[in-house]
PDB file of C-alpha atoms in Angstrom:
ATOM      1  CA  LEU A1032      -6.239 -13.275  19.410  1.00  0.00           C
ATOM      2  CA  LEU A1033      -7.493 -15.203  22.432  1.00  0.00           C
ATOM      3  CA  SER A1034     -10.532 -16.364  20.461  1.00  0.00           C
ATOM      4  CA  VAL A1035      -8.488 -17.565  17.468  1.00  0.00           C
ATOM      5  CA  PRO A1036      -7.842 -21.306  17.289  1.00  0.00           C
ATOM      6  CA  GLY A1037      -4.191 -22.194  17.794  1.00  0.00           C
ATOM      7  CA  ALA A1038      -4.048 -23.918  14.406  1.00  0.00           C
ATOM      8  CA  ASP A1039      -4.726 -20.559  12.716  1.00  0.00           C
ATOM      9  CA  LEU A1040      -1.875 -18.912  14.579  1.00  0.00           C
ATOM     10  CA  LEU A1041       0.483 -21.702  13.572  1.00  0.00           C
ATOM     11  CA  ARG A1042      -0.076 -20.769   9.901  1.00  0.00           C
ATOM     12  CA  VAL A1043       1.195 -17.195  10.396  1.00  0.00           C
ATOM     13  CA  PRO A1044       4.890 -18.042   9.759  1.00  0.00           C
ATOM     14  CA  ASP A1045       3.952 -19.223   6.253  1.00  0.00           C
ATOM     15  CA  TYR A1046       2.736 -15.686   5.422  1.00  0.00           C
ATOM     16  CA  ILE A1047       5.064 -13.599   7.539  1.00  0.00           C
ATOM     17  CA  LEU A1048       6.965 -12.333   4.480  1.00  0.00           C
ATOM     18  CA  TYR A1049       3.696 -10.997   3.010  1.00  0.00           C
ATOM     19  CA  ILE A1050       2.930  -9.322   6.312  1.00  0.00           C
ATOM     20  CA  LEU A1051       6.419  -7.832   6.754  1.00  0.00           C
ATOM     21  CA  ALA A1052       6.512  -6.589   3.154  1.00  0.00           C
ATOM     22  CA  ALA A1053       3.094  -4.993   3.664  1.00  0.00           C
ATOM     23  CA  SER A1054       4.350  -3.369   6.859  1.00  0.00           C
ATOM     24  CA  VAL A1055       7.398  -1.851   5.182  1.00  0.00           C
ATOM     25  CA  LEU A1056       5.222  -0.549   2.333  1.00  0.00           C
ATOM     26  CA  ALA A1057       2.672   0.856   4.793  1.00  0.00           C
ATOM     27  CA  ALA A1058       5.416   2.594   6.776  1.00  0.00           C
ATOM     28  CA  LEU A1059       6.761   4.174   3.574  1.00  0.00           C
ATOM     29  CA  GLY A1060       3.234   5.174   2.590  1.00  0.00           C
ATOM     30  CA  ASN A1061       2.554   6.792   5.945  1.00  0.00           C
ATOM     31  CA  TRP A1062       5.800   8.753   5.640  1.00  0.00           C
ATOM     32  CA  CYS A1063       4.642  10.007   2.216  1.00  0.00           C
ATOM     33  CA  ALA A1064       1.244  10.964   3.656  1.00  0.00           C
ATOM     34  CA  ALA A1065       2.966  12.992   6.380  1.00  0.00           C
ATOM     35  CA  ILE A1066       4.953  14.870   3.741  1.00  0.00           C
ATOM     36  CA  SER A1067       1.826  15.375   1.633  1.00  0.00           C
ATOM     37  CA  VAL A1068       0.062  17.039   4.564  1.00  0.00           C
ATOM     38  CA  ASN A1069       2.916  19.545   4.718  1.00  0.00           C
ATOM     39  CA  HIS A1070       2.162  20.644   1.156  1.00  0.00           C
ATOM     40  CA  LEU A1071      -1.652  20.420   0.971  1.00  0.00           C
ATOM     41  CA  PRO A1072      -4.522  21.115   3.347  1.00  0.00           C
ATOM     42  CA  VAL A1073      -5.167  18.028   5.486  1.00  0.00           C
ATOM     43  CA  GLY A1074      -8.580  17.241   4.004  1.00  0.00           C
ATOM     44  CA  ILE A1075      -7.357  17.523   0.433  1.00  0.00           C
ATOM     45  CA  SER A1076      -4.227  15.522   1.163  1.00  0.00           C
ATOM     46  CA  SER A1077      -6.279  12.747   2.749  1.00  0.00           C
ATOM     47  CA  ALA A1078      -8.731  12.645  -0.162  1.00  0.00           C
ATOM     48  CA  VAL A1079      -5.957  12.475  -2.760  1.00  0.00           C
ATOM     49  CA  CYS A1080      -4.005   9.847  -0.781  1.00  0.00           C
ATOM     50  CA  MET A1081      -6.994   7.556  -0.339  1.00  0.00           C
ATOM     51  CA  SER A1082      -8.144   7.959  -3.930  1.00  0.00           C
ATOM     52  CA  PHE A1083      -4.779   6.950  -5.326  1.00  0.00           C
ATOM     53  CA  ALA A1084      -4.557   4.024  -2.893  1.00  0.00           C
ATOM     54  CA  SER A1085      -7.940   2.801  -4.153  1.00  0.00           C
ATOM     55  CA  VAL A1086      -6.839   3.021  -7.779  1.00  0.00           C
ATOM     56  CA  ILE A1087      -3.633   1.109  -7.037  1.00  0.00           C
ATOM     57  CA  VAL A1088      -5.530  -1.636  -5.194  1.00  0.00           C
ATOM     58  CA  VAL A1089      -7.908  -1.996  -8.158  1.00  0.00           C
ATOM     59  CA  ALA A1090      -4.992  -2.137 -10.624  1.00  0.00           C
ATOM     60  CA  ILE A1091      -2.999  -4.668  -8.590  1.00  0.00           C
ATOM     61  CA  GLY A1092      -6.134  -6.735  -8.004  1.00  0.00           C
ATOM     62  CA  TYR A1093      -6.750  -6.856 -11.737  1.00  0.00           C
ATOM     63  CA  LEU A1094      -3.143  -7.507 -12.790  1.00  0.00           C
ATOM     64  CA  PHE A1095      -2.123 -10.052 -10.173  1.00  0.00           C
ATOM     65  CA  LEU A1096      -5.276 -11.476  -8.585  1.00  0.00           C
ATOM     66  CA  GLY A1097      -7.595 -11.646 -11.579  1.00  0.00           C
ATOM     67  CA  GLU A1098     -10.200  -9.389  -9.975  1.00  0.00           C
ATOM     68  CA  VAL A1099     -12.304  -7.632 -12.589  1.00  0.00           C
ATOM     69  CA  LEU A1100     -14.569  -4.630 -12.043  1.00  0.00           C
ATOM     70  CA  GLY A1101     -17.495  -3.779 -14.229  1.00  0.00           C
ATOM     71  CA  PRO A1102     -17.546  -0.792 -16.594  1.00  0.00           C
ATOM     72  CA  GLY A1103     -19.830   1.192 -14.283  1.00  0.00           C
ATOM     73  CA  GLN A1104     -17.490   0.685 -11.333  1.00  0.00           C
ATOM     74  CA  LEU A1105     -14.485   1.771 -13.377  1.00  0.00           C
ATOM     75  CA  VAL A1106     -16.299   4.885 -14.623  1.00  0.00           C
ATOM     76  CA  PHE A1107     -17.181   5.936 -11.086  1.00  0.00           C
ATOM     77  CA  ILE A1108     -13.630   5.312  -9.858  1.00  0.00           C
ATOM     78  CA  ALA A1109     -12.329   7.485 -12.726  1.00  0.00           C
ATOM     79  CA  LEU A1110     -14.840  10.228 -11.907  1.00  0.00           C
ATOM     80  CA  ILE A1111     -13.952  10.206  -8.233  1.00  0.00           C
ATOM     81  CA  LEU A1112     -10.240  10.321  -9.062  1.00  0.00           C
ATOM     82  CA  ALA A1113     -10.747  13.203 -11.520  1.00  0.00           C
ATOM     83  CA  VAL A1114     -12.727  15.217  -8.965  1.00  0.00           C
ATOM     84  CA  VAL A1115     -10.149  14.573  -6.243  1.00  0.00           C
ATOM     85  CA  ILE A1116      -7.279  15.613  -8.533  1.00  0.00           C
ATOM     86  CA  CYS A1117      -9.133  18.819  -9.424  1.00  0.00           C
ATOM     87  CA  LEU A1118      -9.762  19.399  -5.730  1.00  0.00           C
ATOM     88  CA  GLY A1119      -6.083  18.905  -4.958  1.00  0.00           C
ATOM     89  CA  ALA A1120      -4.969  21.184  -7.794  1.00  0.00           C
ATOM     90  CA  SER A1121      -7.343  24.000  -6.804  1.00  0.00           C
ATOM     91  CA  ARG A1122      -5.988  26.772  -4.643  1.00  0.00           C
ATOM     92  CA  PRO A1123      -7.606  27.286  -1.262  1.00  0.00           C
ATOM     93  CA  GLU A1124      -8.779  30.789  -0.439  1.00  0.00           C
ATOM     94  CA  GLY A1125      -6.779  33.004   1.860  1.00  0.00           C
ATOM     95  CA  VAL A1126      -3.102  33.101   2.626  1.00  0.00           C
ATOM     96  CA  LEU A1127      -1.324  29.784   2.236  1.00  0.00           C
ATOM     97  CA  PRO A1128       1.448  28.685   4.571  1.00  0.00           C
ATOM     98  CA  PRO A1129       4.860  28.974   2.902  1.00  0.00           C
ATOM     99  CA  ALA A1130       5.359  25.193   2.967  1.00  0.00           C
ATOM    100  CA  TYR A1131       2.350  24.524   0.712  1.00  0.00           C
ATOM    101  CA  HIS A1132       3.340  23.261  -2.701  1.00  0.00           C
ATOM    102  CA  THR A1133       0.503  21.615  -4.611  1.00  0.00           C
ATOM    103  CA  GLY A1134       2.683  19.613  -7.010  1.00  0.00           C
ATOM    104  CA  ARG A1135       4.736  18.064  -4.205  1.00  0.00           C
ATOM    105  CA  GLY A1136       1.616  17.369  -2.190  1.00  0.00           C
ATOM    106  CA  ILE A1137       0.002  15.486  -5.049  1.00  0.00           C
ATOM    107  CA  LEU A1138       3.265  13.641  -5.821  1.00  0.00           C
ATOM    108  CA  TYR A1139       3.585  12.390  -2.234  1.00  0.00           C
ATOM    109  CA  SER A1140      -0.125  11.529  -2.203  1.00  0.00           C
ATOM    110  CA  CYS A1141       0.459   9.383  -5.296  1.00  0.00           C
ATOM    111  CA  LEU A1142       3.407   7.680  -3.616  1.00  0.00           C
ATOM    112  CA  TYR A1143       1.221   7.036  -0.571  1.00  0.00           C
ATOM    113  CA  GLY A1144      -1.330   5.438  -2.870  1.00  0.00           C
ATOM    114  CA  LEU A1145       1.310   3.262  -4.500  1.00  0.00           C
ATOM    115  CA  PHE A1146       2.794   2.042  -1.217  1.00  0.00           C
ATOM    116  CA  LEU A1147      -0.489   1.615   0.660  1.00  0.00           C
ATOM    117  CA  GLY A1148      -2.228   0.053  -2.315  1.00  0.00           C
ATOM    118  CA  ALA A1149       0.492  -2.572  -2.563  1.00  0.00           C
ATOM    119  CA  ALA A1150       0.436  -3.110   1.218  1.00  0.00           C
ATOM    120  CA  CYS A1151      -3.345  -3.558   1.262  1.00  0.00           C
ATOM    121  CA  THR A1152      -3.129  -6.068  -1.562  1.00  0.00           C
ATOM    122  CA  LEU A1153      -0.521  -8.134   0.279  1.00  0.00           C
ATOM    123  CA  ILE A1154      -2.599  -8.142   3.450  1.00  0.00           C
ATOM    124  CA  GLY A1155      -5.654  -9.004   1.375  1.00  0.00           C
ATOM    125  CA  VAL A1156      -3.874 -12.060   0.021  1.00  0.00           C
ATOM    126  CA  ALA A1157      -2.766 -13.111   3.509  1.00  0.00           C
ATOM    127  CA  SER A1158      -6.219 -12.527   5.027  1.00  0.00           C
ATOM    128  CA  ARG A1159      -7.875 -14.746   2.428  1.00  0.00           C
ATOM    129  CA  ILE A1160      -5.842 -17.655   3.763  1.00  0.00           C
ATOM    130  CA  LEU A1161      -5.409 -16.676   7.408  1.00  0.00           C
ATOM    131  CA  ARG A1162      -8.237 -15.284   9.465  1.00  0.00           C
ATOM    132  CA  PRO A1163      -8.525 -11.586   8.561  1.00  0.00           C
ATOM    133  CA  SER A1164      -8.208 -10.552  12.208  1.00  0.00           C
ATOM    134  CA  VAL A1165      -4.943 -12.499  12.521  1.00  0.00           C
ATOM    135  CA  ALA A1166      -3.456 -11.019   9.343  1.00  0.00           C
ATOM    136  CA  LEU A1167      -4.463  -7.490  10.347  1.00  0.00           C
ATOM    137  CA  TYR A1168      -3.205  -7.881  13.911  1.00  0.00           C
ATOM    138  CA  PHE A1169       0.234  -8.979  12.784  1.00  0.00           C
ATOM    139  CA  ASP A1170       0.272  -6.324  10.059  1.00  0.00           C
ATOM    140  CA  GLU A1171      -0.513  -3.466  12.444  1.00  0.00           C
ATOM    141  CA  PHE A1172       1.928  -4.770  15.030  1.00  0.00           C
ATOM    142  CA  SER A1173       4.706  -5.132  12.488  1.00  0.00           C
ATOM    143  CA  ILE A1174       4.108  -1.635  11.041  1.00  0.00           C
ATOM    144  CA  GLY A1175       4.848  -0.234  14.481  1.00  0.00           C
ATOM    145  CA  PHE A1176       7.825  -2.545  14.839  1.00  0.00           C
ATOM    146  CA  VAL A1177       9.237  -1.541  11.421  1.00  0.00           C
ATOM    147  CA  VAL A1178       8.850   2.184  12.122  1.00  0.00           C
ATOM    148  CA  PHE A1179      10.291   1.880  15.629  1.00  0.00           C
ATOM    149  CA  SER A1180      13.259  -0.146  14.350  1.00  0.00           C
ATOM    150  CA  LEU A1181      13.942   2.360  11.587  1.00  0.00           C
ATOM    151  CA  LEU A1182      13.760   5.339  13.952  1.00  0.00           C
ATOM    152  CA  PHE A1183      15.906   3.536  16.509  1.00  0.00           C
ATOM    153  CA  HIS A1184      18.524   2.778  13.847  1.00  0.00           C
ATOM    154  CA  LEU A1185      18.456   6.329  12.470  1.00  0.00           C
ATOM    155  CA  SER A1186      18.748   7.885  15.906  1.00  0.00           C
ATOM    156  CA  PHE A1187      22.029   6.067  16.498  1.00  0.00           C
ATOM    157  CA  THR A1188      23.497   6.380  12.992  1.00  0.00           C
ATOM    158  CA  THR A1189      22.777  10.121  12.784  1.00  0.00           C
ATOM    159  CA  GLY A1190      24.157  10.846  16.238  1.00  0.00           C
ATOM    160  CA  LEU A1191      20.859  11.939  17.765  1.00  0.00           C
ATOM    161  CA  VAL A1192      21.375   9.463  20.597  1.00  0.00           C
ATOM    162  CA  ARG A1193      24.709   8.999  22.280  1.00  0.00           C
TER     163      ARG A1193
END
């Protein structure tokens, strides 16, 4: 941030709602990814999460930002998504931990994709107007702030801290 002109930093308050909304969505998405990993192998969970996030970003970009992909790009996205879903639905060899539940893992991976896809779109909008490094800095900072605030609040309301 030291190399960013002060005028660029002064524009941040105009887009702070985009950044905070993206941070809340990213925090929710990360929570869903953590649950997904409890129900699927880590590699499969990550692949399914990222694939759904990509599809959501493409859909939101088309619906709200007017971004259009070509037929070839859409076909390859569909193929990748189909392969990842098949990968997620397949059963790994060996004994599975009792917590594994493929349906729940895929559900939470889809929710991750929804939340993170929306968050990435919001940050994309902000970074087109602000410098991308500024938008991303404030986004990452505020994700940590949102999660910390939520955990701090929950620790007191649930009686974990006295």
